[in-house]
Coordinates of C-alpha atoms in Angstrom, one line a residue:
M1 CA -1.0 -4.5 16.4
T2 CA -3.9 -3.4 14.2
D3 CA -6.4 -6.1 13.4
L4 CA -5.3 -7.9 10.2
R5 CA -9.0 -8.4 9.2
L6 CA -9.4 -4.6 9.1
A7 CA -6.2 -4.4 7.0
T8 CA -7.6 -7.0 4.6
A9 CA -10.9 -5.2 4.2
A10 CA -9.2 -1.8 3.6
L11 CA -6.9 -3.4 1.0
L12 CA -9.7 -5.1 -0.9
A13 CA -11.7 -1.8 -0.9
A14 CA -8.7 0.1 -2.3
V15 CA -8.2 -2.3 -5.2
A16 CA -11.8 -2.9 -6.1
A17 CA -12.5 0.2 -8.2
P18 CA -9.2 0.2 -10.2
A19 CA -9.6 -3.6 -10.7
L20 CA -13.0 -3.1 -12.3
A21 CA -11.5 -0.8 -14.9
L22 CA -8.9 -3.4 -15.9
A23 CA -11.4 -5.5 -17.7
Q24 CA -11.6 -2.9 -20.5
S25 CA -8.0 -1.8 -20.4
P26 CA -6.3 -0.5 -23.6
P27 CA -3.4 -2.3 -25.3
G28 CA -0.2 -2.1 -23.2
D29 CA 0.2 -2.8 -19.5
I30 CA -1.9 -1.4 -16.6
I31 CA 0.2 -0.9 -13.5
L32 CA -1.6 -1.5 -10.2
D33 CA 0.3 -2.0 -7.0
V34 CA -1.5 -1.6 -3.6
R35 CA 0.3 -2.2 -0.3
L36 CA -1.3 -2.0 3.1
R37 CA 1.1 -2.1 6.0
A38 CA 0.8 -2.0 9.8
E39 CA 4.0 -1.1 11.5
S40 CA 4.6 -1.1 15.3
V41 CA 7.8 0.4 16.8
S42 CA 8.9 0.4 20.4
Q43 CA 12.1 2.4 21.1
D44 CA 13.8 3.1 24.5
G45 CA 14.0 6.8 25.3
L46 CA 10.8 7.8 23.6
P47 CA 7.6 8.2 25.6
E48 CA 5.2 6.6 23.1
D49 CA 5.2 3.5 20.9
A50 CA 4.5 4.1 17.2
Q51 CA 1.5 2.6 15.5
A52 CA 1.2 3.2 11.8
L53 CA -1.3 1.8 9.3
T54 CA -0.5 3.1 5.8
L55 CA -1.9 2.4 2.4
R56 CA 0.3 2.9 -0.6
T57 CA -1.4 2.9 -4.1
R58 CA 0.4 3.0 -7.4
F59 CA -1.6 3.2 -10.6
G60 CA -0.1 3.7 -14.0
Y61 CA 0.1 2.6 -17.7
E62 CA 2.9 1.5 -20.0
T63 CA 2.3 1.7 -23.8
P64 CA 3.0 -1.2 -26.2
A65 CA 6.4 -1.2 -27.8
W66 CA 6.8 0.7 -31.1
R67 CA 10.1 0.2 -32.8
G68 CA 11.6 -0.5 -29.4
F69 CA 10.1 2.6 -27.8
K70 CA 7.7 2.6 -24.8
A71 CA 6.3 5.3 -22.6
L72 CA 5.3 4.8 -18.9
V73 CA 3.5 7.0 -16.4
E74 CA 2.7 6.1 -12.8
G75 CA 1.2 8.0 -9.9
E76 CA 1.6 7.2 -6.2
N77 CA -0.4 8.0 -3.1
V78 CA 0.5 7.2 0.5
T79 CA -2.4 7.6 3.1
A80 CA -2.1 7.1 6.8
L81 CA -5.1 5.3 8.2
V82 CA -3.6 5.2 11.7
D83 CA -0.9 8.0 12.2
D84 CA 0.4 7.5 15.7
Y85 CA 4.0 7.8 14.5
N86 CA 6.7 10.2 13.5
S87 CA 6.6 10.3 9.8
T88 CA 9.6 12.9 9.7
T89 CA 7.2 15.6 8.5
N90 CA 4.1 15.4 10.8
G91 CA 5.9 16.8 13.9
K92 CA 4.9 13.9 16.2
V93 CA 8.4 13.5 17.8
R94 CA 7.0 11.7 20.8
Y95 CA 6.9 8.6 18.7
P96 CA 9.6 6.6 17.0
V97 CA 10.2 7.3 13.3
V98 CA 8.2 5.4 10.6
A99 CA 9.5 7.0 7.4
D100 CA 6.2 6.7 5.5
P101 CA 4.8 10.2 5.3
E102 CA 1.5 10.9 3.5
D103 CA 2.1 12.0 0.0
T104 CA 0.7 12.1 -3.5
E105 CA 3.2 12.4 -6.4
L106 CA 4.2 11.4 -9.9
N107 CA 6.3 8.4 -9.1
R108 CA 7.5 7.6 -12.6
A109 CA 7.2 9.2 -16.1
Q110 CA 9.7 7.8 -18.6
V111 CA 10.4 6.9 -22.2
S112 CA 12.4 3.8 -22.8
W113 CA 14.0 2.2 -25.8
T114 CA 15.2 -1.4 -26.1
G115 CA 17.5 -2.6 -29.0
A116 CA 19.4 -5.8 -29.8
T117 CA 22.6 -4.7 -27.9
G118 CA 21.4 -2.0 -25.5
D119 CA 18.6 0.1 -24.0
A120 CA 18.0 3.6 -22.7
V121 CA 15.5 5.2 -20.3
I122 CA 14.9 9.0 -19.9
G123 CA 12.7 10.6 -17.3
R124 CA 11.6 9.9 -13.8
Q125 CA 12.5 6.3 -13.2
R126 CA 13.3 3.5 -10.8
L127 CA 17.1 3.1 -10.7
I128 CA 18.8 0.1 -9.2
L129 CA 22.5 -0.6 -9.8
G130 CA 24.2 -3.8 -8.7
N131 CA 22.9 -5.2 -5.5
A132 CA 21.5 -1.7 -4.5
R133 CA 24.1 -1.2 -1.8
F134 CA 25.0 2.2 -3.3
V135 CA 22.1 3.1 -5.7
G136 CA 18.6 1.7 -5.2
N137 CA 14.9 2.5 -5.0
V138 CA 14.4 1.8 -1.2
G139 CA 11.5 -0.4 -2.2
F140 CA 10.7 -1.4 1.3
R141 CA 9.3 2.0 2.2
Q142 CA 5.9 3.0 1.0
N143 CA 7.1 6.0 -1.0
E144 CA 10.0 4.6 -3.0
Q145 CA 13.0 6.6 -4.1
T146 CA 13.0 7.5 -7.8
F147 CA 15.3 9.6 -10.0
D148 CA 15.0 12.2 -12.8
A149 CA 17.7 10.6 -14.9
V150 CA 19.0 9.3 -18.1
K151 CA 20.2 5.7 -18.1
T152 CA 21.8 3.8 -20.9
A153 CA 23.1 0.2 -21.1
F154 CA 25.3 -1.3 -23.8
R155 CA 25.9 -5.1 -24.2
P156 CA 28.7 -5.6 -26.7
S157 CA 28.6 -9.4 -25.9
R158 CA 26.6 -11.9 -23.9
D159 CA 29.0 -11.7 -21.0
L160 CA 29.6 -7.9 -20.8
A161 CA 27.3 -5.0 -19.9
L162 CA 28.2 -1.4 -19.6
T163 CA 25.9 1.0 -17.8
Y164 CA 25.9 4.8 -17.5
A165 CA 23.4 7.0 -15.7
Y166 CA 23.2 10.8 -15.2
V167 CA 21.0 11.8 -12.2
D168 CA 19.5 15.3 -12.2
R169 CA 17.2 15.0 -9.2
V170 CA 16.5 12.5 -6.5
H171 CA 13.0 12.0 -5.1
R172 CA 13.6 10.5 -1.7
V173 CA 11.3 8.5 0.6
F174 CA 10.5 11.5 2.8
G175 CA 8.2 13.2 0.3
D176 CA 7.7 16.6 -1.0
D177 CA 6.9 18.2 2.4
S178 CA 10.3 17.4 3.8
P179 CA 13.3 19.8 3.2
Q180 CA 15.3 16.6 2.5
G181 CA 12.6 15.1 0.3
E182 CA 14.3 16.1 -3.0
W183 CA 18.0 16.5 -3.8
D184 CA 19.2 18.5 -6.7
S185 CA 21.8 16.3 -8.3
D186 CA 24.7 16.5 -10.8
S187 CA 25.7 12.8 -10.5
H188 CA 27.4 10.5 -12.9
L189 CA 27.1 6.7 -12.3
V190 CA 29.1 4.2 -14.4
Q191 CA 29.2 0.4 -14.0
A192 CA 30.6 -2.6 -15.9
D193 CA 29.4 -6.2 -15.4
L194 CA 31.4 -9.1 -16.7
K195 CA 30.4 -12.8 -16.4
T196 CA 33.4 -15.0 -15.9
A197 CA 34.1 -18.6 -14.8
A198 CA 34.7 -17.3 -11.2
G199 CA 31.4 -15.4 -11.1
Q200 CA 30.1 -12.0 -12.1
I201 CA 32.7 -9.2 -11.7
T202 CA 31.2 -5.7 -11.3
G203 CA 33.4 -2.5 -11.4
Y204 CA 31.8 0.8 -10.7
G205 CA 32.4 4.5 -10.2
Y206 CA 29.7 6.6 -8.6
L207 CA 30.4 10.3 -8.7
M208 CA 27.6 11.9 -6.6
A209 CA 27.1 15.6 -6.2
F210 CA 24.1 17.2 -4.5
E211 CA 23.5 20.9 -4.5
N212 CA 21.3 21.0 -1.4
A213 CA 23.1 18.2 0.5
P214 CA 26.8 18.9 -0.1
A215 CA 27.9 16.8 2.9
Q216 CA 26.6 13.8 1.0
S217 CA 28.6 14.4 -2.2
N218 CA 31.2 11.7 -2.8
A219 CA 33.2 9.8 -5.3
T220 CA 33.1 6.0 -4.8
W221 CA 35.1 3.5 -6.9
G222 CA 34.8 -0.2 -6.3
V223 CA 34.8 -3.8 -7.5
R224 CA 32.6 -6.7 -6.6
L225 CA 32.7 -10.5 -7.3
A226 CA 29.7 -12.7 -6.8
G227 CA 29.6 -16.4 -7.7
A228 CA 28.6 -19.9 -6.9
K229 CA 30.1 -23.4 -7.4
P230 CA 28.2 -26.7 -7.3
L231 CA 29.4 -29.1 -4.7
R232 CA 26.9 -31.8 -5.7
P233 CA 23.5 -31.9 -7.5
G234 CA 21.2 -29.6 -5.6
L235 CA 23.9 -28.0 -3.4
S236 CA 26.2 -25.1 -4.2
V237 CA 28.7 -22.9 -2.3
T238 CA 28.1 -19.2 -2.8
Y239 CA 30.6 -16.4 -2.2
E240 CA 30.8 -12.6 -2.5
A241 CA 33.7 -10.1 -2.1
E242 CA 33.6 -6.3 -2.5
Y243 CA 35.9 -3.4 -1.9
A244 CA 35.4 0.3 -2.5
R245 CA 37.2 3.6 -1.7
Q246 CA 35.3 6.8 -1.1
T247 CA 36.6 10.4 -1.2
E248 CA 35.0 13.9 -1.1
H249 CA 33.7 15.1 -4.4
R250 CA 32.7 18.5 -5.9
N251 CA 31.0 20.7 -3.3
N252 CA 31.7 18.5 -0.3
P253 CA 33.7 20.8 2.1
A254 CA 35.2 17.8 4.0
D255 CA 38.5 16.0 3.2
F256 CA 38.4 12.2 3.7
E257 CA 39.3 8.8 2.3
L258 CA 37.3 5.9 3.6
D259 CA 37.1 2.2 2.7
Y260 CA 34.3 -0.3 2.3
L261 CA 34.7 -4.1 2.5
A262 CA 32.2 -6.9 2.3
L263 CA 32.8 -10.6 2.4
S264 CA 30.3 -13.5 2.5
A265 CA 30.2 -17.3 2.0
G266 CA 27.3 -19.7 2.1
L267 CA 25.5 -22.8 1.0
K268 CA 22.5 -22.9 -1.3
G269 CA 20.2 -25.9 -1.8
A270 CA 17.1 -26.3 -3.8
A271 CA 15.2 -24.3 -1.2
P272 CA 17.2 -23.7 1.9
W273 CA 20.2 -21.4 2.0
A274 CA 22.6 -19.9 4.6
S275 CA 25.5 -17.5 4.6
V276 CA 27.9 -15.9 7.0
G277 CA 29.0 -12.3 6.2
Y278 CA 31.3 -9.5 7.2
E279 CA 30.7 -5.9 6.2
R280 CA 32.8 -2.9 7.2
L281 CA 32.2 0.7 6.5
E282 CA 35.2 2.8 7.7
G283 CA 34.9 5.9 9.8
D284 CA 37.7 8.5 10.5
G285 CA 36.2 9.9 13.7
A286 CA 34.5 12.8 11.9
R287 CA 32.4 10.9 9.4
G288 CA 31.6 7.4 8.2
F289 CA 31.5 5.9 4.8
A290 CA 28.3 7.3 3.1
T291 CA 25.7 5.5 1.0
P292 CA 23.2 8.3 0.4
L293 CA 21.4 6.7 -2.5
A294 CA 21.4 3.1 -1.2
T295 CA 18.5 0.8 -0.5
L296 CA 19.6 0.8 3.2
H297 CA 16.9 -1.4 4.7
A298 CA 18.3 -4.5 3.0
F299 CA 21.7 -4.1 4.7
Q300 CA 22.9 -4.0 8.3
G301 CA 19.6 -5.1 9.9
W302 CA 15.9 -4.3 9.4
A303 CA 15.7 -2.2 12.5
D304 CA 17.4 0.6 10.5
V305 CA 19.8 1.6 13.3
F306 CA 22.7 2.3 10.9
L307 CA 21.0 4.3 8.1
T308 CA 23.9 6.8 8.6
T309 CA 27.3 5.3 9.3
P310 CA 28.7 6.4 12.7
P311 CA 31.8 8.6 12.7
A312 CA 33.7 5.6 14.1
G313 CA 32.5 3.4 11.3
V314 CA 30.6 0.2 11.6
R315 CA 31.5 -3.5 11.4
D316 CA 28.6 -6.0 10.9
L317 CA 29.2 -9.7 11.5
N318 CA 26.1 -11.5 10.4
L319 CA 24.5 -14.9 9.8
R320 CA 21.6 -15.3 7.5
A321 CA 19.4 -18.3 6.6
G322 CA 16.2 -19.0 4.8
T323 CA 14.0 -21.5 3.0
T324 CA 10.7 -22.0 1.2
L325 CA 8.2 -24.6 2.5
K326 CA 5.1 -25.9 0.9
L327 CA 2.3 -25.8 3.6
G328 CA -1.4 -26.6 3.7
S329 CA -3.7 -28.4 1.4
K330 CA -3.0 -25.9 -1.4
A331 CA 0.8 -26.3 -0.9
L332 CA 1.4 -22.5 -0.6
P333 CA 5.1 -21.6 -0.8
V334 CA 5.9 -20.0 2.6
R335 CA 9.1 -18.1 2.5
L336 CA 11.0 -18.0 5.8
Q337 CA 14.1 -16.0 6.6
A338 CA 16.2 -15.2 9.7
A339 CA 19.3 -13.1 10.4
V340 CA 21.5 -12.2 13.4
H341 CA 23.9 -9.3 13.4
D342 CA 26.7 -8.2 15.7
F343 CA 27.6 -4.5 15.3
A344 CA 30.7 -2.8 16.4
E345 CA 33.0 0.1 15.5
D346 CA 34.9 -0.6 12.3
D347 CA 38.0 -2.0 14.1
G348 CA 35.7 -4.1 16.4
S349 CA 37.0 -2.4 19.5
D350 CA 33.7 -1.2 20.9
R351 CA 30.3 -2.8 20.3
Y352 CA 27.1 -1.0 19.2
G353 CA 24.7 -3.9 19.8
R354 CA 23.1 -7.0 18.4
E355 CA 20.0 -7.6 16.2
L356 CA 17.7 -10.5 15.4
D357 CA 15.5 -10.3 12.2
L358 CA 12.7 -12.7 11.3
L359 CA 10.4 -13.0 8.3
A360 CA 7.5 -15.2 7.0
A361 CA 5.8 -14.4 3.7
A362 CA 3.3 -16.4 1.6
P363 CA 0.9 -15.8 -1.4
V364 CA -2.8 -15.6 -0.6
T365 CA -3.8 -15.6 -4.2
R366 CA -1.8 -15.1 -7.5
A367 CA -2.0 -11.3 -7.0
L368 CA -2.1 -10.9 -3.2
T369 CA 0.7 -11.7 -0.8
A370 CA 1.0 -11.5 3.0
E371 CA 4.1 -10.9 5.1
L372 CA 5.0 -10.8 8.8
K373 CA 8.4 -9.3 9.6
T374 CA 10.1 -8.4 12.9
A375 CA 13.4 -6.8 14.0
F376 CA 14.8 -6.7 17.5
F377 CA 17.9 -4.5 18.2
D378 CA 19.7 -4.7 21.6
G379 CA 22.0 -1.7 22.0
D380 CA 25.2 -1.7 24.1
R381 CA 25.9 2.0 24.4
P382 CA 24.2 5.4 24.6
G383 CA 23.0 6.6 21.2
F384 CA 22.0 3.1 20.1
A385 CA 18.8 2.6 21.9
D386 CA 17.0 -0.8 22.2
R387 CA 14.1 -1.0 19.7
S388 CA 11.7 -3.6 18.3
K389 CA 9.7 -3.4 15.1
V390 CA 6.9 -5.5 13.7
W391 CA 5.4 -5.2 10.2
V392 CA 2.3 -6.9 8.9
T393 CA 1.9 -6.3 5.1
L394 CA -0.6 -7.2 2.5
E395 CA 0.3 -6.4 -1.1
F396 CA -1.8 -6.6 -4.3
K397 CA 0.0 -6.5 -7.7
Y398 CA -1.8 -6.7 -11.0

């Protein structure tokens, strides 16, 4: 693993020049987000281990509000300081994939409006719907996923929100040099969120069509309930349930109907929490339930073995737990998290493998955070190779 002191020095050098300019910044909000990450990957079946040290810098500006309107522009650069890894575009196939290719791009360029009962955003934007299981920005990767889109939200009451988004183009994490870096889209996304005594109910219909990725075009309709009930002061039971049905859509040449089901229950205290979960993405033998615009890293294990659902589907039984501890003389809040997963075909008949994920994160200063994260996948069959991943991350946000 690359020396953390070298990583710290590189991060401080990267933020020094922009930070000096902030002292005389104009009205509005300066955006500065610098993330330095060392990632190490060992994977059975590949001759070399991957070692990546990448620096992601975002710099932008958002204007003050004028009659509810704001404008925002943000650029993004990803530089590889150590590039012994397969970025998906550099041709280094002897190494495991670390999907952080070097790139410089316009990350966001949008105009937004906010009113008393709604808001709207037009332009290249960050788009996250629900819990990001189907539409998200893939924020873990250095080059986040953004969308050329129009998004509107209407809140007729305090308990009801209606959202619609039209997506014209998807700028994916693989960057402009990848043939799969951008998808031409003609997608309509609708969602309704209702707060009830039982929890928040979300109904959605995601009609996704991609001109240059027709196999990913789909229509997904679903409903989700997420809530919590107090058991006693400082302790609550949490629960989630979600079901969706997916079919082919528009230019997809396949013919399929696939189901999605997720259930979880847990306990949440003032700091500690724990949950047990079940997630099932169905497969029909030819293809699995697809989530092409999802923030995939947050689901089904950090080792990213199941970025594409296998044709036989996938069932994930998982146990997650975490807490926040105050450590040291400065009482820094250290966030700890662990998860174990058991993966099998969607009917549970044949196992894919098991995974252990661990995380520790803490602030260094108000603007700088540090994180250590690991994932260990133990595969049970060909095609699902053992792999281990370690990340050390420093992130500065202004």
